[in-house]
Tab-separated table of C-alpha atoms and ligand atoms in Angstrom:
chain	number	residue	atom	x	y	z
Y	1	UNK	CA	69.618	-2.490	-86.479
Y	2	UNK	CA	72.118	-1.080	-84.165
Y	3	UNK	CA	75.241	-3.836	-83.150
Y	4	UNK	CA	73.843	-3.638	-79.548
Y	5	UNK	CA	70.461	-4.776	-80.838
Y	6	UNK	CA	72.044	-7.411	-82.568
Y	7	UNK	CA	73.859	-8.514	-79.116
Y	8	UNK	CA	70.925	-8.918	-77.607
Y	9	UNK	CA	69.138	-10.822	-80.165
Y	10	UNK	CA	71.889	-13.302	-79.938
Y	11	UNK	CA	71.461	-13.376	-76.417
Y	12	UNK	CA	67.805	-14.067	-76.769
Y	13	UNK	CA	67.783	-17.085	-78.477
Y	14	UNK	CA	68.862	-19.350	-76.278
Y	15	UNK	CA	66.652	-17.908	-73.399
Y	16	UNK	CA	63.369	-18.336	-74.871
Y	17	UNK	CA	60.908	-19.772	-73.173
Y	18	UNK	CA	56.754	-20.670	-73.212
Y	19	UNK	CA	55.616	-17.375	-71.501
Y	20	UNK	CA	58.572	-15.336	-70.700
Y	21	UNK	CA	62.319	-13.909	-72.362
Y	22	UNK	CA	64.572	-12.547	-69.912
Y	23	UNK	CA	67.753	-10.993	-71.852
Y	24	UNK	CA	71.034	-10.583	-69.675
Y	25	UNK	CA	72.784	-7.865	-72.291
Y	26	UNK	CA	75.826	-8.572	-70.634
Y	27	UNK	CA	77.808	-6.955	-73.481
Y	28	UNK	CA	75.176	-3.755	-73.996
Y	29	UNK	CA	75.925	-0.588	-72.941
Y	30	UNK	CA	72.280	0.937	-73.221
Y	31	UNK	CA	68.460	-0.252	-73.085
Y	32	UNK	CA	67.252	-2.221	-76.513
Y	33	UNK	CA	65.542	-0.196	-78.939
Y	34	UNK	CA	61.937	0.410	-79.475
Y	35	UNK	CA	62.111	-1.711	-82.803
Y	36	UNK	CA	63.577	-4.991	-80.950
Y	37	UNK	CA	61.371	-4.594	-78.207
Y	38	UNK	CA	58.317	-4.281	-80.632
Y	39	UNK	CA	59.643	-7.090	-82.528
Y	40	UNK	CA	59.982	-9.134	-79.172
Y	41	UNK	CA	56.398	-8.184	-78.376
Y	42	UNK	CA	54.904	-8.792	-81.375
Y	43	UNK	CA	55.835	-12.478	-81.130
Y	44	UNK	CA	53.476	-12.515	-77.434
Y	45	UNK	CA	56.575	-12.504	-75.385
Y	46	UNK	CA	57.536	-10.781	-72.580
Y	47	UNK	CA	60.963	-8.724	-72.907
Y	48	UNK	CA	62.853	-8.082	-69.531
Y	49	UNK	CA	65.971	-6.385	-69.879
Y	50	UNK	CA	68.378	-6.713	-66.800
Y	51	UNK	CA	70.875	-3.640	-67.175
Y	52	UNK	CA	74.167	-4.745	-66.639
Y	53	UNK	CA	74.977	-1.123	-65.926
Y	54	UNK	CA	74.188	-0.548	-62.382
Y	55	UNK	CA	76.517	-2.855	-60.561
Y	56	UNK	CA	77.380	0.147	-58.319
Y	57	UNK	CA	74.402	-0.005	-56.622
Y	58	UNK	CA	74.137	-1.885	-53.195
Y	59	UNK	CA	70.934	-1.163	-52.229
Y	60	UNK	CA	68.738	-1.264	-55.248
Y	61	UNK	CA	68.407	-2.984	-58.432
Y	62	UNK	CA	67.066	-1.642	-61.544
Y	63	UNK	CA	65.830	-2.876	-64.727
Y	64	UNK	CA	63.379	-2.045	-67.675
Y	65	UNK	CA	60.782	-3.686	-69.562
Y	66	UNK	CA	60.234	-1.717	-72.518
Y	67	UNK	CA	59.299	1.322	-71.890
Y	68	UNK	CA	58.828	0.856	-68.444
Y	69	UNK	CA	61.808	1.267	-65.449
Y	70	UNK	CA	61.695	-0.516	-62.564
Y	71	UNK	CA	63.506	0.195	-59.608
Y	72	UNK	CA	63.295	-2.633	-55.818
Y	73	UNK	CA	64.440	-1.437	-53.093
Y	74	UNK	CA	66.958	-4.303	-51.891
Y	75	UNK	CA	67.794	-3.755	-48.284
Y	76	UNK	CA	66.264	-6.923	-46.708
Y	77	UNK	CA	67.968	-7.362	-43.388
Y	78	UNK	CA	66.879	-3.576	-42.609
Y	79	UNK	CA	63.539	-4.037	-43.813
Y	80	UNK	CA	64.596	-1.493	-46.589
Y	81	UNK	CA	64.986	1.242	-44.234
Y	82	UNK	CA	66.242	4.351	-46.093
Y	83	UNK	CA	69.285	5.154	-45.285
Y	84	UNK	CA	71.353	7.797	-46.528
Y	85	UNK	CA	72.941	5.043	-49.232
Y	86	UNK	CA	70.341	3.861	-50.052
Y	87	UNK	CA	68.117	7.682	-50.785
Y	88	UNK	CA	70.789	8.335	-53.012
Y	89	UNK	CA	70.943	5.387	-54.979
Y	90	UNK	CA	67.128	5.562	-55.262
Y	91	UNK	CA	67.777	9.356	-56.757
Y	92	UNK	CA	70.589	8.453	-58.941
Y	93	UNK	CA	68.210	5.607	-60.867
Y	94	UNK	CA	65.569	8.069	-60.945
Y	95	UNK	CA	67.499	10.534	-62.585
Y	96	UNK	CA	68.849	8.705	-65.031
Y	97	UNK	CA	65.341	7.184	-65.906
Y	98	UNK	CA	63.791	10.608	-65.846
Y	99	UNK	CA	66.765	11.497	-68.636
Y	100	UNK	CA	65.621	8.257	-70.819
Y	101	UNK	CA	63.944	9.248	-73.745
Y	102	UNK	CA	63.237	5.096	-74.071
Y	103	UNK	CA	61.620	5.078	-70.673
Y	104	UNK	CA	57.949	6.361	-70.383
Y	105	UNK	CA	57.238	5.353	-66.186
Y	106	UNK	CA	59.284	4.452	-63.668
Y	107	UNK	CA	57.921	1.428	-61.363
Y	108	UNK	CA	59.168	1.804	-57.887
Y	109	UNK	CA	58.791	-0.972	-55.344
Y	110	UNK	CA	60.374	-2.951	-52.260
Y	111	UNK	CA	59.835	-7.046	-50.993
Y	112	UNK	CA	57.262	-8.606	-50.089
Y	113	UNK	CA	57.680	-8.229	-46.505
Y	114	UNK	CA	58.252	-4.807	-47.068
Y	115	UNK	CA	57.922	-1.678	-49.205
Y	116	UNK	CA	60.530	0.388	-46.658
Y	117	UNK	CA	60.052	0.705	-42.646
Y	118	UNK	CA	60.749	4.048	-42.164
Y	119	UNK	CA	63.975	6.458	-42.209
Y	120	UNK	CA	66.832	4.708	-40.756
Y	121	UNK	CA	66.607	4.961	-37.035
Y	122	UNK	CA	69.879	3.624	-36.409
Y	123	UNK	CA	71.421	5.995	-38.748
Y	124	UNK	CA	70.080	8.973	-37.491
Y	125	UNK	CA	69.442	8.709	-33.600
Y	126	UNK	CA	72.817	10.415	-32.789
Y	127	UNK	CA	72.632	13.557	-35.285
Y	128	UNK	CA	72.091	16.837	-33.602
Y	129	UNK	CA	69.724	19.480	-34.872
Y	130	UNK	CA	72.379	21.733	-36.051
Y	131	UNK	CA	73.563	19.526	-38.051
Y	132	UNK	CA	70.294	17.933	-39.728
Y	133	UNK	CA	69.498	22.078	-40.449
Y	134	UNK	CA	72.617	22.728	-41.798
Y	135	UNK	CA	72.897	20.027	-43.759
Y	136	UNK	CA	68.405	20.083	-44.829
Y	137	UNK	CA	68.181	16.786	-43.436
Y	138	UNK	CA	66.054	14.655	-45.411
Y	139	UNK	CA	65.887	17.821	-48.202
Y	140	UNK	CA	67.618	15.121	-50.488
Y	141	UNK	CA	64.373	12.728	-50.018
Y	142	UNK	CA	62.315	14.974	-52.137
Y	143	UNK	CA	64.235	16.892	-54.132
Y	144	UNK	CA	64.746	14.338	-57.274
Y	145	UNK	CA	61.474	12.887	-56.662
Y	146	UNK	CA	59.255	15.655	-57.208
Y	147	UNK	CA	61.565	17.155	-60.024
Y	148	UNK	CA	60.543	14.020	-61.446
Y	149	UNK	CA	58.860	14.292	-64.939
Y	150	UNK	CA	57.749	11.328	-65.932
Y	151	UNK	CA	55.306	9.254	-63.757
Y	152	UNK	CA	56.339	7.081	-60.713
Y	153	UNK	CA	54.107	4.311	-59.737
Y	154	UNK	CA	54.778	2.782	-55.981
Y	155	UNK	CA	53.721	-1.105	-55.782
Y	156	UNK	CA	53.570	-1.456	-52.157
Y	157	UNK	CA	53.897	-4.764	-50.200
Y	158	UNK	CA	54.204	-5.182	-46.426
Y	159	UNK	CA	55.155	-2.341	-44.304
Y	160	UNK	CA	55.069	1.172	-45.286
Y	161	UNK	CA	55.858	3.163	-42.384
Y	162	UNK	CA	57.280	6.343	-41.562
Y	163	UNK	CA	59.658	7.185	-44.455
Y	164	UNK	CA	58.002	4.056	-46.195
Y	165	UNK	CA	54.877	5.683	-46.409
Y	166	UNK	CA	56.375	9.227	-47.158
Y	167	UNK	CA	58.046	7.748	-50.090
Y	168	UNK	CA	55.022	6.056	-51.353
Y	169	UNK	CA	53.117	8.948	-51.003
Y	170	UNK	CA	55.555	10.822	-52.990
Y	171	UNK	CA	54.716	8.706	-55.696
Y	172	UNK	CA	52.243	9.816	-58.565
Y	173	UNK	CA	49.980	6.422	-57.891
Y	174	UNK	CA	49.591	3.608	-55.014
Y	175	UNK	CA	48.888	0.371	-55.723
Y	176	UNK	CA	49.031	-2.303	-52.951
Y	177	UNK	CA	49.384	-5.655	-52.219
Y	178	UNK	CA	46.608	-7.320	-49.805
Y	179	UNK	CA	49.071	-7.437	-46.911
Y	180	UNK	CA	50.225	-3.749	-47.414
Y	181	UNK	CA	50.205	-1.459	-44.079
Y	182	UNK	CA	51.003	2.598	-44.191
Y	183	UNK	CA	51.518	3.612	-41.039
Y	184	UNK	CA	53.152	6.873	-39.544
Y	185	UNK	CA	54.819	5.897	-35.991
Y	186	UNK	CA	57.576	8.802	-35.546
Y	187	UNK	CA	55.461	9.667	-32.533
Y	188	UNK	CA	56.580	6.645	-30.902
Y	189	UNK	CA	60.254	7.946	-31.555
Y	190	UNK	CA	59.772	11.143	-30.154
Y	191	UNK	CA	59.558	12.899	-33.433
Y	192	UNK	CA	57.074	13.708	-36.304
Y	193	UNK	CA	56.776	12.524	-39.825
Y	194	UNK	CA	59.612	14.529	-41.940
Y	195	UNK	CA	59.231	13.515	-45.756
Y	196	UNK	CA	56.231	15.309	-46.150
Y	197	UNK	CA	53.845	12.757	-43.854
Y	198	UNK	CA	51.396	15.583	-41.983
Y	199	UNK	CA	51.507	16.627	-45.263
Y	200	UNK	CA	50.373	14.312	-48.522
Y	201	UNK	CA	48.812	11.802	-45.736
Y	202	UNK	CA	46.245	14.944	-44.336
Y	203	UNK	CA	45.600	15.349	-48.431
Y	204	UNK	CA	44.621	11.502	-48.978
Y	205	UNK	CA	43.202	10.182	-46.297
Y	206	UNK	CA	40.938	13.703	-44.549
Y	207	UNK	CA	42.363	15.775	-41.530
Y	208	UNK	CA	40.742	13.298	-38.465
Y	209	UNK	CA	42.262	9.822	-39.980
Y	210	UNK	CA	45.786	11.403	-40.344
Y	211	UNK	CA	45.983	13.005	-36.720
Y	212	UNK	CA	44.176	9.741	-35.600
Y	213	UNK	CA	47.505	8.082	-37.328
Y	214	UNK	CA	50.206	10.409	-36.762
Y	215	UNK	CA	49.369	11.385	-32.582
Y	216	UNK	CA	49.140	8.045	-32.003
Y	217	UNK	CA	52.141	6.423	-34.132
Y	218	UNK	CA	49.478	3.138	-34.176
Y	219	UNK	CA	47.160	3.304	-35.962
Y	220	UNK	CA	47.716	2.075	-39.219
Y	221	UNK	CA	46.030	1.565	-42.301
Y	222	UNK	CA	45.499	-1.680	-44.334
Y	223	UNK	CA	45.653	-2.043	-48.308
Y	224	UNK	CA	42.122	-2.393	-48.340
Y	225	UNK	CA	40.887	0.708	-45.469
Y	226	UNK	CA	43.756	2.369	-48.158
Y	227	UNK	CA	42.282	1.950	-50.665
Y	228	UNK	CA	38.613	2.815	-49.222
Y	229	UNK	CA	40.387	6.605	-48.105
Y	230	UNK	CA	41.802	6.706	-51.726
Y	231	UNK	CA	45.185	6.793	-50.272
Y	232	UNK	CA	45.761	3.921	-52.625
Y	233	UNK	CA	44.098	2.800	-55.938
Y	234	UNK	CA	44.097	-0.709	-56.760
Y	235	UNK	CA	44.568	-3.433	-54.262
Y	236	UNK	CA	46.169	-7.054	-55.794
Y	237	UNK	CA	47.373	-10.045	-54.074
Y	238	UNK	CA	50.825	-9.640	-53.199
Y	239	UNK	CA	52.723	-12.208	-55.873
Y	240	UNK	CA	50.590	-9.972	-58.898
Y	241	UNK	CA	51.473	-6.839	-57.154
Y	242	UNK	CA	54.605	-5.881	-59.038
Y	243	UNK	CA	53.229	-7.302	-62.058
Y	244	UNK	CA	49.804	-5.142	-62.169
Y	245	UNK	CA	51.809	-1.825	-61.749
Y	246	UNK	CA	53.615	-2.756	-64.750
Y	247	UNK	CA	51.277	-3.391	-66.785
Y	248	UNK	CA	49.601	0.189	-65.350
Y	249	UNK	CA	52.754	1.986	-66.085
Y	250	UNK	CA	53.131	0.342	-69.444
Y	251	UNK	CA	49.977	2.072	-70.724
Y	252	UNK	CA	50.897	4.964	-69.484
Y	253	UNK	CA	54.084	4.478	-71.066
Y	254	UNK	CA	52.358	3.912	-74.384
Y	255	UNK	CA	50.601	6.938	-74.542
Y	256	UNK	CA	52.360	10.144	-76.168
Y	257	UNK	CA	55.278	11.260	-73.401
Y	258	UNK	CA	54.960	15.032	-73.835
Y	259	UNK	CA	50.795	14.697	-73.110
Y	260	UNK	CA	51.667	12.325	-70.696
Y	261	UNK	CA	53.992	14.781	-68.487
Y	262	UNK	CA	51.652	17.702	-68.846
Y	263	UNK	CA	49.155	15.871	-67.482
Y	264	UNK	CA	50.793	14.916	-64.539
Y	265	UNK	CA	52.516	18.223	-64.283
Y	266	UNK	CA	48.169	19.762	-64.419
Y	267	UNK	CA	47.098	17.117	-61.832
Y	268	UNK	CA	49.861	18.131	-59.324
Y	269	UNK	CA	48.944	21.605	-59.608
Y	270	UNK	CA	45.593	20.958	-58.301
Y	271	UNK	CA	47.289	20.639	-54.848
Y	272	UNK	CA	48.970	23.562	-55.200
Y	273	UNK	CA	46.970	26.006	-57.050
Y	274	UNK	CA	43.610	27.259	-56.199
Y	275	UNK	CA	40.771	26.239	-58.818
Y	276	UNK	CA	40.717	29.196	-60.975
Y	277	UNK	CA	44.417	29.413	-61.514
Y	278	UNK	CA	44.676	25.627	-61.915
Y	279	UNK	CA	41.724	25.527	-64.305
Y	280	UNK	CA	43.916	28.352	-66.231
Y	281	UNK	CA	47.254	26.406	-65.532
Y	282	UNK	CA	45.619	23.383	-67.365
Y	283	UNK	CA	43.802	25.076	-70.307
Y	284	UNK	CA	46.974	26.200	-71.217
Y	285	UNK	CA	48.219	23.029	-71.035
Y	286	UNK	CA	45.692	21.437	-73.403
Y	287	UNK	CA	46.305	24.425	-75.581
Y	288	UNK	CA	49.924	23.639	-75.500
Y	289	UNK	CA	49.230	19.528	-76.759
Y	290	UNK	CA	48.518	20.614	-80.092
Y	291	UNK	CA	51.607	22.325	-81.068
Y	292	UNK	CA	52.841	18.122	-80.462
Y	293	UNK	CA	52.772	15.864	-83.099
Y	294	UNK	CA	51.406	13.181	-80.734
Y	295	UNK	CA	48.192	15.107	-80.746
Y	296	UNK	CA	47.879	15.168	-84.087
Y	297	UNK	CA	48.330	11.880	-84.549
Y	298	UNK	CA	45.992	10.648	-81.825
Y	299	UNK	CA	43.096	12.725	-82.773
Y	300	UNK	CA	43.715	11.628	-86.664
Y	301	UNK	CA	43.976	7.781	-85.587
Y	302	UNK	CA	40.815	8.373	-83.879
Y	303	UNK	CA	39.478	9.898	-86.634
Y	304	UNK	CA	40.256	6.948	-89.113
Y	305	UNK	CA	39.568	4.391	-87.076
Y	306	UNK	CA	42.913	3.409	-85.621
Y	307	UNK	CA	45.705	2.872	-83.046
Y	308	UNK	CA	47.606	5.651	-82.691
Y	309	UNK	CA	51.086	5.128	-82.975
Y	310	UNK	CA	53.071	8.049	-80.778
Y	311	UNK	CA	56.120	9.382	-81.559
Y	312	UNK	CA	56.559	11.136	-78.120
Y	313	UNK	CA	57.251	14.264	-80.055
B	401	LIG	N1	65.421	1.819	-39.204
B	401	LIG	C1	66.488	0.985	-38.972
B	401	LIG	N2	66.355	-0.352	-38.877
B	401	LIG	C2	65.110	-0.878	-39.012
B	401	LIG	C3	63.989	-0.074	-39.252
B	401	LIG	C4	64.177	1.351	-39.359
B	401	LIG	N3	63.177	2.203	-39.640
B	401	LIG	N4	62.910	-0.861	-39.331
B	401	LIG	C5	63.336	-2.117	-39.156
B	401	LIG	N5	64.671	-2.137	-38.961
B	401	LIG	C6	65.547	-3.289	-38.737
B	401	LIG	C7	65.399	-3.809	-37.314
B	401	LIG	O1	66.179	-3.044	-36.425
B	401	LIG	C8	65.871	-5.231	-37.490
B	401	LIG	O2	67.273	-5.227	-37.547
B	401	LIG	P1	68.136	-6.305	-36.683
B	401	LIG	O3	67.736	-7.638	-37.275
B	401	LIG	O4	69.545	-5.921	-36.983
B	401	LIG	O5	67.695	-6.144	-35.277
B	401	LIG	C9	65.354	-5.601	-38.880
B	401	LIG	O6	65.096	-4.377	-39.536
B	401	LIG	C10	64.042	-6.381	-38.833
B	401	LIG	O7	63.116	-5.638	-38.048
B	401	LIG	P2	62.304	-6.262	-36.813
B	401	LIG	O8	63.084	-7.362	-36.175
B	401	LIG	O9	61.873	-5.138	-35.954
B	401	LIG	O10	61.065	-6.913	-37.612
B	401	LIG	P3	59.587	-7.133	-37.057
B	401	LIG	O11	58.883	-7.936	-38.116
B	401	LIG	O12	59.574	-7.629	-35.684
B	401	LIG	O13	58.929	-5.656	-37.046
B	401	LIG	C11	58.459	-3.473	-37.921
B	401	LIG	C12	58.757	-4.959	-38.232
B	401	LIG	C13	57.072	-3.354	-37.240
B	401	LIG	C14	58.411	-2.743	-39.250
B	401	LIG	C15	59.543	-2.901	-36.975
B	401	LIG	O14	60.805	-3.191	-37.534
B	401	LIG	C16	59.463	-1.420	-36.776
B	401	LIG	O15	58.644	-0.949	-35.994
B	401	LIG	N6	60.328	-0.644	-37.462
B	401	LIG	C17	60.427	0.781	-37.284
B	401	LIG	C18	59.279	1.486	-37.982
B	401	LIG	C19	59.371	2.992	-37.761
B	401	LIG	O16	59.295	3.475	-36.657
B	401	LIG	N7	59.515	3.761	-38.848
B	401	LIG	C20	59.616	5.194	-38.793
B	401	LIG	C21	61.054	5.618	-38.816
B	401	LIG	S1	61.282	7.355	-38.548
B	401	LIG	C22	60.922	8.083	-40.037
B	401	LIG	O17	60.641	7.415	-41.012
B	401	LIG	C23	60.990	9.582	-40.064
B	401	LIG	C24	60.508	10.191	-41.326
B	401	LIG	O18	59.462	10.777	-41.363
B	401	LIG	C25	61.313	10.210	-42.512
């Protein structure tokens, strides 16, 4: 066992308790390892590892529970507005998650009051056109997002607007808390959505609900009329939210990392692609899974009657 590991263990002790272990590593420098979390789990405790390492950020904080990352968005007073600090602190995490070999999906998520309101107005009502072409204004949003490998799962409570929503929608699945709202209200600003809104939203919800939404900047959706659209799947009460996406993201997390990503990268073809060359894009996919050893092992575990235990390899 590595002398991190060990660190941690001694940290553990004295935090033990009936239902949950939270370990501050002050002293380690990376995530535990698969073998101490397993050994954590196997005793029917929870393991939460707070990293240490991301002091630096102001507007988020991140930490992972096994193989799982999450990242909360942590600008209350703004109603987590994205700013320009806070997009690129949100892209920073991601990156290095994406990078993690011991982190399978990436949970992203805001307060209960809300997920993010929107682009921050106050930041950008002075910039001139000019300058928001030279510079790709809002370019950054989507950039590490959808370069994104592994699987990002939004848990969305109170107000996803604008931005908010983009963001979400960005995301590879919705879940939502009963008090969730999506809305798109740049109208009302004298602008349209910019983060991909006319977009993803036309895709989810059906041409007539997103112009009813984005002409009139109003009309906004509920978790549950969300969830009816299939803009969102799964709709929890608001104190389970974060915890139901991580238990989501843990078993996708479990599942063999290199099937895992193609699948995602097959399923977000199907928007871009037309059916015959996605059909093709994804047979050759499938094709490609059993060159992995992950498929070899799943489809022998099957085979004899067992779990499969994935190497991600
Ligand atoms: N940008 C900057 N600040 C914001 C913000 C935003 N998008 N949303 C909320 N805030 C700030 C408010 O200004 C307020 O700050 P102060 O206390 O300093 O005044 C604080 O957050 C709390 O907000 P409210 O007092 O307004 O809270 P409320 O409960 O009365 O209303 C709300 C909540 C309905 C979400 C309201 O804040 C609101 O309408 N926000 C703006 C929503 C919006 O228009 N979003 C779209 C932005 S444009 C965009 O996103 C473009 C794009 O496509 C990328």
């Amino acid at each position: 066992m590595a002398r991190d590991d060990n660190t941690i263990l001694s940290a553990l002790k004295p935090l033990c308790t009936r239902s949950a272990v939270t370990a501050a590593a002050t002293k380690s420098t990376r995530a535990p390892s698969l073998a101490i979390y397993n050994a954590i789990r196997n005793t029917g405790y929870t393991f939460r590892y707070v990293s240490t390492e991301s002091p630096s950020y102001k507007m988020i904080k991140t930490e992972t529970q096994g193989r799982v990352a999450i990242i909360t968005l942590d600008r209350p007073k703004a109603l987590n507005a994205l700013c320009s600090e806070l997009f690129h602190e949100i892209n920073d995490a991601l990156a290095k998650f994406d990078n993690d070999g011991a982190i399978g999906a990436v949970v992203l998520t805001g307060s209960e009051r809300a997920f993010a309101a929107g682009a921050d107005i106050k930041e950008m009502k002075d910039t001139e056109f000019i300058n928001n072409y030279k510079s790709n204004f809002l370019g950054h949003w989507v950039e590490q997002i959808s370069k994104m490998r592994k699987p990002i799962l939004a848990a969305v409570n109170g107000y996803a607007l604008g931005g908010g929503c983009e963001l979400a929608m960005m995301c590879d699945i919705i879940y939502a808390g009963e008090k969730a709202v999506f809305g798109q209200p740049e109208i009302s600003l004298g602008t349209i959505p910019g983060a991909g809104g006319t977009q993803r939203l036309t895709r989810a919800v059906g041409k007539s609900k997103a112009m009813e939404m984005i002409l009139t900047g109003s009309v906004n959706l509920d978790a549950h009329e969300a969830k009816s659209l299939g803009l969102v799947s799964s709709v929890f009460p608001p104190e389970k939210l974060v915890e139901e996406t991580i238990k989501t993201a843990a078993r996708i997390a479990s599942k063999g990392a290199v099937a895992v990503q193609m699948a995602k990268e097959a399923v977000n073809h199907a928007y871009e692609l037309n059916l015959a060359s996605g059909l093709h894009f994804e047979r050759r996919l499938f094709q490609a899974t059993f060159a992995t050893k992950d498929q070899k092992e799943g489809m022998s575990a099957f085979a004899e009657k067992r779990k499969p235990t994935f190497t991600h390899e």
